[in-house]
Amino acid sequence: MDASEPRPPAIILVATQLPENIGAAARIMANFGLSDLRLVSPRDGWPQERAWAMASGAEWPLNAARVCTSVAEAIDDLQVVFATTARPRELALPILTPREAAGELATAAATGVRTGIVFGGERAGLETADVALCQAVVTIPIDARFKSLNLAQAVAINAYEWKMAQDASAPAAFLDGPGPASGEAMLGLYGHLERELQTAGFFHPPEKTPNMVQNLRSALAKARFTDQEVRTLRGVITALSRGRGRVLEKIARKAGEAE
Amino acid sequence: MDASEPRPPAIILVATQLPENIGAAARIMANFGLSDLRLVSPRDGWPQERAWAMASGAEWPLNAARVCTSVAEAIDDLQVVFATTARPRELALPILTPREAAGELATAAATGVRTGIVFGGERAGLETADVALCQAVVTIPIDARFKSLNLAQAVAINAYEWKMAQDASAPAAFLDGPGPASGEAMLGLYGHLERELQTAGFFHPPEKTPNMVQNLRSALAKARFTDQEVRTLRGVITALSRGRGRVLEKIARKAGEAE
């Protein structure tokens, strides 16, 4: 990769069942100039010889593959991450074709932003909680009459569109302003907000908490906050929740006066 | 397939070595609405169980596959046929990307013209004599550093582009989900947040308030919240700044006990 070339998206494979599919994904990644492979909890463990056998010589993505135990961990250094899934979700995330997604990723990468695409396992796909960590959903326009798409084929189409977007892209567009915050910074923001909301009794009834958390995360993810904005919002959360302290003190004081 | 839908291109696989690749090709054809499969001299003969095993249920292209002994025979009923090959040929044929090819095939098919795409074997590719039977060459934009492209992946990219060409000419496929909230709803959200932040003493020093307000608004505006999300966030602001239900009840109860 030239220093001048934008960094291609990381490919994050979640709960992959067949090492063969990981190998086939590595091969097609190499075909289109991608190399950053991350594996979240591959079913059969890692490394697996069958992956190398399927890669037909495209060994470098496999040799350098990072193994993680959660999507959150796998994307912690990435700033723009899309989730590939065929299923409509209850999340209000933008739905992109692979072509639209590649356009957005290319634009982001051209300004030095680190990007990634997440793919679910062969059978179950992605958990909604993991999709909620992403800024958009990529849906391949599969025929409704036969939806069973091979994992490596899904990687192929997205990697191909990335390459097409590169080939089409003239010198990078007007790059300005800071890029989006890292996944880690966003998780910090979510955690802070959710702790304070928990304290404030917001999550009610309790069994709805996971859904409420997901909807909040996906709403905020869409904004692609910068690091500065994340800091500001954490200040907002602190101010509002301390302010609550003062409001409550005032109530308590009044109650005391009433004694 | 509707009677009104244009007939998708036939996929012609020439001298394929692995039945698994034929099965994988059938599967991806089904994913994108293609079904007309033709096999020219498959190395191991035909039928082969391993093809069906790889098709994951996409059996109809395999069941109906026509086996031929030459490319000429396989394309004898087709009017526009393109050859997929990575190699530059001495033939003065137009070189198309899969996208350009799909556009041409879609245009032809829309007028009732019968079309096809020819793919060579895993190792040797297509004979020049067979390419010469075609009207154009389709070249997938493979990275020069790793050219070994799996056959079914080559079929995938062409089939995907066919589907995209169809979708482009149809009414927008997936416009869905609620649109962004109105400017009025967003102003309501901003006003609510800013009043509570004012109460909490967030805007400090006071002369910086207009700038701080602007930065907050522009950060939130980027998310294009839906109406539902705006309602949720207003609940978040209320909870953070006032607490919700139980917290206040607890205070009230304590105050009551103290009385």
XYZ file of C-alpha atoms in Angstrom:
518
model
C 0.000 0.000 0.000
C 1.370 3.419 -0.952
C 1.566 5.909 1.875
C -0.708 8.004 -0.310
C -3.394 5.330 -0.715
C -6.308 5.529 1.675
C -6.349 2.727 4.228
C -8.926 0.104 3.155
C -11.642 -0.875 5.622
C -10.966 -3.559 8.205
C -13.083 -6.670 7.714
C -14.567 -7.890 10.998
C -15.979 -11.429 10.930
C -18.150 -12.219 13.945
C -18.790 -15.716 15.281
C -17.770 -17.323 11.986
C -18.530 -21.037 11.950
C -16.374 -22.327 9.108
C -12.646 -21.586 8.907
C -13.036 -22.152 5.149
C -15.128 -19.004 4.960
C -12.460 -17.048 6.792
C -9.891 -18.292 4.273
C -12.142 -17.449 1.333
C -12.726 -13.991 2.805
C -8.956 -13.449 3.113
C -8.516 -14.441 -0.520
C -11.117 -12.019 -1.838
C -9.794 -9.281 0.463
C -6.381 -9.722 -1.158
C -8.017 -9.606 -4.593
C -9.260 -6.109 -3.862
C -6.336 -4.778 -1.818
C -7.749 -5.240 1.695
C -5.642 -6.828 4.422
C -6.891 -5.878 7.901
C -8.842 -8.912 9.133
C -10.347 -9.197 12.606
C -12.082 -12.260 13.995
C -14.566 -12.045 16.834
C -14.961 -15.388 18.608
C -14.535 -17.746 15.628
C -16.488 -20.886 16.513
C -13.662 -23.384 16.072
C -10.947 -21.232 17.613
C -7.945 -19.770 15.826
C -5.693 -20.436 13.965
C -7.250 -23.129 11.768
C -5.346 -24.827 8.977
C -8.461 -25.030 6.783
C -8.529 -21.237 6.533
C -5.026 -21.142 5.077
C -5.900 -23.946 2.676
C -8.821 -21.919 1.298
C -6.881 -18.680 0.953
C -4.941 -19.897 -2.113
C -1.854 -17.991 -1.072
C -3.511 -14.883 0.347
C -1.936 -15.608 3.700
C -1.098 -12.158 4.973
C -4.603 -11.222 6.149
C -4.745 -14.552 8.008
C -1.252 -14.284 9.480
C -2.012 -10.810 10.824
C -5.636 -11.480 11.842
C -6.528 -10.043 15.217
C -8.746 -12.269 17.372
C -11.171 -10.505 19.712
C -13.893 -11.540 22.105
C -16.398 -8.802 21.257
C -17.337 -6.502 18.416
C -16.716 -3.567 20.729
C -13.113 -4.705 21.175
C -12.656 -5.404 17.481
C -13.684 -1.906 16.418
C -12.163 0.094 19.254
C -9.682 1.896 16.988
C -12.122 2.414 14.115
C -14.103 5.581 13.543
C -16.628 4.662 10.878
C -18.017 1.138 11.010
C -20.864 -0.356 9.007
C -22.743 -3.589 9.735
C -23.612 -5.953 6.896
C -26.942 -7.610 7.465
C -29.860 -8.691 5.343
C -32.354 -8.369 8.137
C -34.293 -5.228 8.834
C -33.604 -4.118 12.400
C -35.576 -2.050 14.804
C -32.660 0.350 14.834
C -33.109 3.649 13.058
C -29.793 3.356 11.185
C -29.353 4.397 7.564
C -29.628 1.446 5.166
C -27.002 1.550 2.426
C -26.299 -0.545 -0.621
C -22.728 -1.874 -0.771
C -22.093 0.806 -3.380
C -23.321 3.646 -1.216
C -21.414 2.218 1.736
C -18.196 2.001 -0.269
C -18.639 5.602 -1.337
C -18.960 6.721 2.260
C -16.057 4.574 3.417
C -13.864 5.841 0.602
C -14.676 9.450 1.424
C -13.923 8.850 5.100
C -10.723 6.907 4.426
C -9.483 9.607 2.068
C -9.362 11.969 5.031
C -7.462 9.482 7.214
C -10.509 8.140 9.040
C -10.222 4.453 10.011
C -13.087 2.346 8.766
C -14.461 -1.167 9.006
C -17.249 -3.475 7.877
C -18.755 -6.064 10.230
C -20.154 -9.421 9.039
C -22.183 -11.821 11.170
C -21.899 -15.584 11.376
C -23.158 -17.972 8.698
C -26.395 -18.819 10.403
C -27.345 -16.261 13.001
C -26.047 -13.047 11.471
C -25.323 -10.130 13.780
C -26.770 -9.411 17.209
C -28.758 -6.208 17.301
C -26.521 -4.966 20.133
C -23.528 -5.234 17.798
C -25.338 -3.567 14.902
C -26.109 -0.720 17.307
C -22.370 -0.022 17.606
C -22.246 0.781 13.880
C -23.153 3.961 12.020
C -25.074 2.333 9.186
C -26.353 -0.970 7.866
C -25.166 -2.339 4.536
C -27.739 -4.524 2.818
C -26.829 -6.501 -0.277
C -29.765 -6.463 -2.706
C -30.431 -10.185 -2.525
C -33.332 -11.771 -4.371
C -36.155 -12.346 -1.878
C -36.629 -15.851 -3.278
C -33.191 -17.089 -2.216
C -31.553 -15.210 0.590
C -28.876 -17.632 1.739
C -25.751 -15.665 0.849
C -22.324 -17.175 1.460
C -20.243 -15.135 3.902
C -17.213 -14.814 1.642
C -19.495 -13.679 -1.185
C -20.814 -10.924 1.039
C -17.237 -9.881 1.758
C -16.496 -10.081 -1.978
C -19.214 -7.678 -2.971
C -18.240 -5.112 -0.372
C -14.533 -5.438 -1.148
C -15.268 -5.106 -4.869
C -17.282 -1.952 -4.271
C -14.450 -0.547 -2.169
C -12.065 -1.138 -5.071
C -14.503 0.394 -7.539
C -14.857 3.451 -5.319
C -11.063 3.779 -5.238
C -10.780 3.455 -8.982
C -13.490 6.045 -9.478
C -12.147 8.485 -6.940
C -10.176 11.332 -8.337
C -7.908 13.203 -5.919
C -9.608 13.212 -2.545
C -12.454 15.608 -1.998
C -12.241 18.625 0.248
C -11.048 17.240 3.509
C -11.655 19.373 6.491
C -12.536 19.202 10.110
C -11.634 16.467 12.560
C -12.719 12.890 11.925
C -15.174 10.869 13.973
C -14.216 9.662 17.445
C -12.939 6.105 17.934
C -15.199 3.211 18.894
C -13.548 3.280 22.301
C -14.459 6.922 22.867
C -18.048 6.223 21.811
C -18.261 3.270 24.189
C -17.017 5.564 26.945
C -19.775 8.030 26.131
C -22.435 5.310 26.048
C -21.236 3.838 29.333
C -21.264 7.212 31.051
C -24.755 8.046 29.814
C -26.174 4.636 30.667
C -24.743 4.649 34.209
C -26.298 8.024 34.899
C -29.610 7.003 33.384
C -29.588 3.865 35.495
C -29.068 5.980 38.606
C -31.852 8.294 37.518
C -34.319 5.443 37.150
C -34.667 5.953 33.374
C -34.623 2.282 32.420
C -38.110 1.236 33.276
C -39.344 -1.458 33.188
C -35.952 -3.152 33.705
C -36.549 -5.869 31.105
C -36.671 -3.190 28.432
C -33.213 -1.898 29.318
C -31.315 -3.718 26.518
C -33.690 -2.364 23.884
C -33.621 1.124 25.286
C -29.823 1.056 25.417
C -29.639 -0.147 21.841
C -31.959 2.537 20.537
C -30.027 5.240 22.341
C -26.701 3.980 21.025
C -27.849 3.720 17.457
C -29.400 7.195 17.618
C -26.149 8.696 18.866
C -23.933 6.597 16.571
C -25.519 8.213 13.559
C -24.042 11.576 14.485
C -20.439 10.430 14.095
C -19.353 12.741 16.886
C -15.796 14.057 16.892
C -13.579 13.571 19.935
C -14.296 17.150 20.959
C -18.021 16.542 20.706
C -17.743 13.392 22.781
C -15.958 15.409 25.479
C -18.656 18.091 25.310
C -21.442 15.540 25.606
C -19.788 13.920 28.583
C -19.721 17.367 30.147
C -23.434 17.680 29.347
C -24.197 14.377 31.060
C -22.175 15.343 34.107
C -23.815 18.772 34.311
C -27.330 17.405 33.975
C -26.847 14.625 36.499
C -25.099 16.855 39.072
C -27.806 19.419 38.448
C -30.241 16.679 39.390
C -28.331 16.368 42.665
C -28.996 20.019 43.323
C -32.660 19.743 42.411
C -32.994 16.790 44.757
C -31.143 18.628 47.503
C -33.581 21.452 47.129
C -36.504 19.029 47.456
C -34.880 17.451 50.483
C -34.249 20.867 52.015
C -37.878 21.818 51.499
C -38.950 18.538 53.060
C -36.621 19.341 55.975
C -38.141 22.780 56.351
C -41.565 21.180 56.402
C -40.559 19.066 59.411
C -39.546 -14.308 -12.448
C -42.340 -12.022 -13.636
C -43.181 -12.193 -17.284
C -42.398 -8.487 -17.305
C -38.903 -8.864 -15.846
C -36.065 -8.943 -18.351
C -34.480 -12.365 -18.689
C -31.220 -12.460 -16.706
C -28.026 -13.460 -18.512
C -27.086 -17.119 -18.834
C -23.942 -18.072 -16.929
C -21.621 -20.235 -19.008
C -18.859 -22.035 -17.099
C -16.154 -23.446 -19.350
C -13.897 -26.378 -18.429
C -14.587 -25.964 -14.728
C -12.334 -28.151 -12.593
C -14.145 -28.257 -9.241
C -17.823 -29.196 -8.970
C -17.802 -27.179 -5.714
C -17.272 -24.036 -7.759
C -20.227 -24.915 -9.958
C -22.380 -25.340 -6.845
C -21.158 -22.066 -5.355
C -21.872 -20.346 -8.666
C -25.434 -21.732 -8.654
C -25.943 -20.426 -5.135
C -24.819 -16.884 -5.937
C -26.834 -16.933 -9.178
C -29.938 -17.695 -7.114
C -29.022 -14.887 -4.716
C -29.288 -12.400 -7.559
C -32.160 -13.912 -9.496
C -30.200 -15.743 -12.213
C -31.019 -19.349 -13.087
C -29.795 -20.246 -16.578
C -26.582 -22.252 -16.060
C -24.601 -23.882 -18.860
C -21.553 -26.083 -18.416
C -19.002 -26.573 -21.164
C -16.972 -29.757 -20.650
C -16.767 -29.788 -16.836
C -13.556 -31.644 -15.983
C -15.097 -34.268 -13.706
C -18.224 -34.876 -15.765
C -21.779 -34.070 -14.798
C -23.781 -34.343 -12.552
C -21.565 -34.211 -9.449
C -22.953 -34.479 -5.949
C -20.417 -32.022 -4.580
C -21.991 -29.273 -6.653
C -25.392 -29.795 -5.032
C -23.787 -29.896 -1.584
C -22.223 -26.489 -2.154
C -25.397 -24.892 -3.510
C -27.062 -24.695 -0.079
C -30.482 -25.334 -1.561
C -30.098 -23.346 -4.777
C -30.702 -26.496 -6.755
C -32.744 -25.264 -9.686
C -29.825 -23.853 -11.696
C -28.019 -27.175 -11.215
C -31.042 -29.330 -12.017
C -31.632 -27.429 -15.240
C -27.975 -26.976 -16.191
C -27.284 -27.640 -19.844
C -24.052 -29.506 -20.552
C -22.285 -28.680 -23.815
C -19.065 -29.662 -25.498
C -18.119 -26.235 -26.831
C -18.654 -22.556 -26.091
C -20.129 -22.182 -29.554
C -22.803 -24.735 -28.706
C -23.453 -23.232 -25.270
C -24.180 -19.775 -26.629
C -25.998 -20.727 -29.802
C -29.310 -19.184 -28.715
C -27.777 -16.069 -27.164
C -27.477 -12.739 -28.888
C -25.159 -10.732 -26.678
C -22.387 -12.628 -24.915
C -19.479 -11.259 -22.901
C -16.334 -13.113 -21.840
C -14.967 -12.673 -18.332
C -11.223 -12.752 -18.237
C -8.475 -11.034 -16.324
C -6.002 -11.445 -19.096
C -5.509 -8.929 -21.862
C -6.162 -10.573 -25.192
C -4.933 -9.747 -28.630
C -8.519 -9.385 -29.715
C -9.809 -5.923 -30.470
C -12.817 -6.320 -28.212
C -14.137 -3.611 -25.919
C -12.950 -4.072 -22.325
C -15.739 -3.452 -19.801
C -15.921 -3.361 -16.016
C -18.586 -5.671 -14.561
C -20.676 -2.555 -13.982
C -20.445 -1.400 -17.570
C -21.139 -4.918 -18.763
C -24.222 -5.229 -16.558
C -25.502 -1.946 -17.899
C -25.151 -3.177 -21.472
C -26.684 -6.556 -20.688
C -29.606 -4.921 -18.878
C -30.251 -2.614 -21.793
C -30.168 -5.528 -24.221
C -32.332 -7.792 -22.038
C -34.896 -5.044 -21.567
C -35.587 -5.231 -25.292
C -35.902 -9.020 -25.250
C -32.364 -9.778 -26.373
C -30.938 -12.991 -24.881
C -27.645 -12.502 -23.089
C -24.880 -14.492 -21.411
C -21.560 -14.225 -19.603
C -18.777 -16.770 -20.135
C -16.265 -17.774 -17.443
C -13.118 -19.829 -18.015
C -11.736 -22.650 -15.887
C -9.960 -22.141 -12.565
C -6.482 -22.394 -13.901
C -6.351 -21.781 -17.614
C -9.092 -19.216 -18.119
C -10.643 -18.891 -21.555
C -9.148 -19.842 -24.899
C -8.722 -16.900 -27.226
C -10.881 -18.693 -29.778
C -13.757 -18.738 -27.288
C -13.287 -15.123 -26.303
C -13.485 -14.314 -29.978
C -17.068 -15.584 -30.020
C -18.049 -12.821 -27.595
C -18.870 -9.157 -28.169
C -16.850 -7.759 -25.279
C -14.463 -8.690 -22.485
C -15.434 -8.138 -18.857
C -12.465 -7.492 -16.582
C -12.885 -7.422 -12.819
C -10.629 -4.722 -11.332
C -8.413 -7.103 -9.370
C -5.430 -5.862 -7.402
C -2.295 -6.540 -9.451
C -0.586 -7.911 -6.330
C -2.979 -10.849 -5.917
C -4.822 -11.930 -9.027
C -6.037 -15.380 -8.078
C -9.795 -14.831 -8.089
C -12.142 -17.663 -7.172
C -14.507 -18.615 -10.012
C -17.690 -18.320 -7.949
C -16.540 -14.901 -6.717
C -16.193 -13.783 -10.337
C -19.733 -15.002 -10.990
C -20.862 -13.225 -7.797
C -19.589 -9.833 -8.855
C -21.166 -10.048 -12.292
C -24.470 -11.355 -10.919
C -24.497 -8.622 -8.280
C -23.943 -5.970 -10.934
C -26.789 -7.422 -12.996
C -29.079 -7.106 -9.980
C -27.887 -3.568 -9.299
C -28.573 -2.623 -12.902
C -32.102 -4.009 -12.523
C -32.692 -2.187 -9.242
C -31.407 1.068 -10.715
C -34.084 0.962 -13.365
C -36.816 0.035 -10.865
C -38.475 2.288 -8.328
C -36.149 2.841 -5.376
C -35.785 -0.481 -3.644
C -35.435 0.257 0.014
C -36.573 3.619 1.020
C -37.869 2.784 4.411
C -37.831 3.728 8.005
C -39.017 7.020 9.378
C -37.481 10.214 8.061
C -35.664 12.790 10.167
C -37.638 14.834 12.665
C -38.848 18.299 11.678
C -36.865 21.447 12.402
C -39.522 22.297 14.968
C -39.013 19.037 16.860
C -35.248 19.563 16.835
C -35.632 23.113 18.162
C -37.830 21.709 20.934
C -35.064 19.265 21.803
C -32.371 21.945 21.748
C -34.469 24.325 23.868
C -35.177 21.623 26.442
C -31.511 20.640 26.693
C -30.280 24.216 26.870
C -32.738 25.226 29.608
C -31.665 22.300 31.759
C -27.989 22.980 31.104
C -28.534 26.607 32.065
C -30.135 25.488 35.330
C -27.258 23.117 35.967
C -24.674 25.873 35.483
C -23.150 24.278 32.362
C -22.708 27.462 30.361
C -19.650 28.951 31.889
C -18.354 31.546 31.378
C -21.654 33.115 30.276
C -20.183 34.968 27.297
C -19.305 31.633 25.712
C -22.908 30.454 25.829
C -23.779 31.216 22.172
C -20.737 29.277 20.927
C -21.367 26.358 23.232
C -25.010 26.230 22.158
C -24.013 26.239 18.512
C -21.513 23.442 18.928
C -24.023 21.306 20.796
C -26.717 21.896 18.199
C -24.465 21.108 15.269
C -23.220 17.928 16.945
C -26.780 16.704 17.482
C -28.018 17.861 14.092
C -25.618 15.486 12.361
C -27.520 12.493 13.713
C -30.727 13.329 11.837
C -32.793 11.950 14.698
C -36.238 10.557 13.968
C -39.285 11.855 15.867
C -39.144 8.805 18.109
C -35.502 9.443 18.880
C -36.232 13.060 19.717
C -38.873 11.894 22.196
C -36.429 9.392 23.706
C -33.730 12.046 24.075
C -36.141 14.426 25.746
C -36.867 11.610 28.206
C -33.116 11.252 28.709
C -32.744 14.954 29.478
C -35.635 14.864 31.916
C -34.286 11.752 33.619
C -30.769 13.135 33.923
C -31.877 16.491 35.213
C -34.867 15.529 37.347
C -34.538 11.794 37.909
C -37.482 9.701 37.061
C -40.345 8.227 39.005
C -38.615 6.118 41.559
C -35.862 8.507 42.502
C -38.343 11.275 43.208
C -40.714 8.889 44.952
C -37.885 7.791 47.206
C -37.117 11.386 48.150
C -40.775 12.103 48.730
C -41.082 8.990 50.863
C -38.044 9.980 52.916
C -39.448 13.447 53.337
C -42.761 11.884 54.402
C -41.053 9.613 56.936
C -39.124 12.562 58.291
C -42.290 14.532 58.835
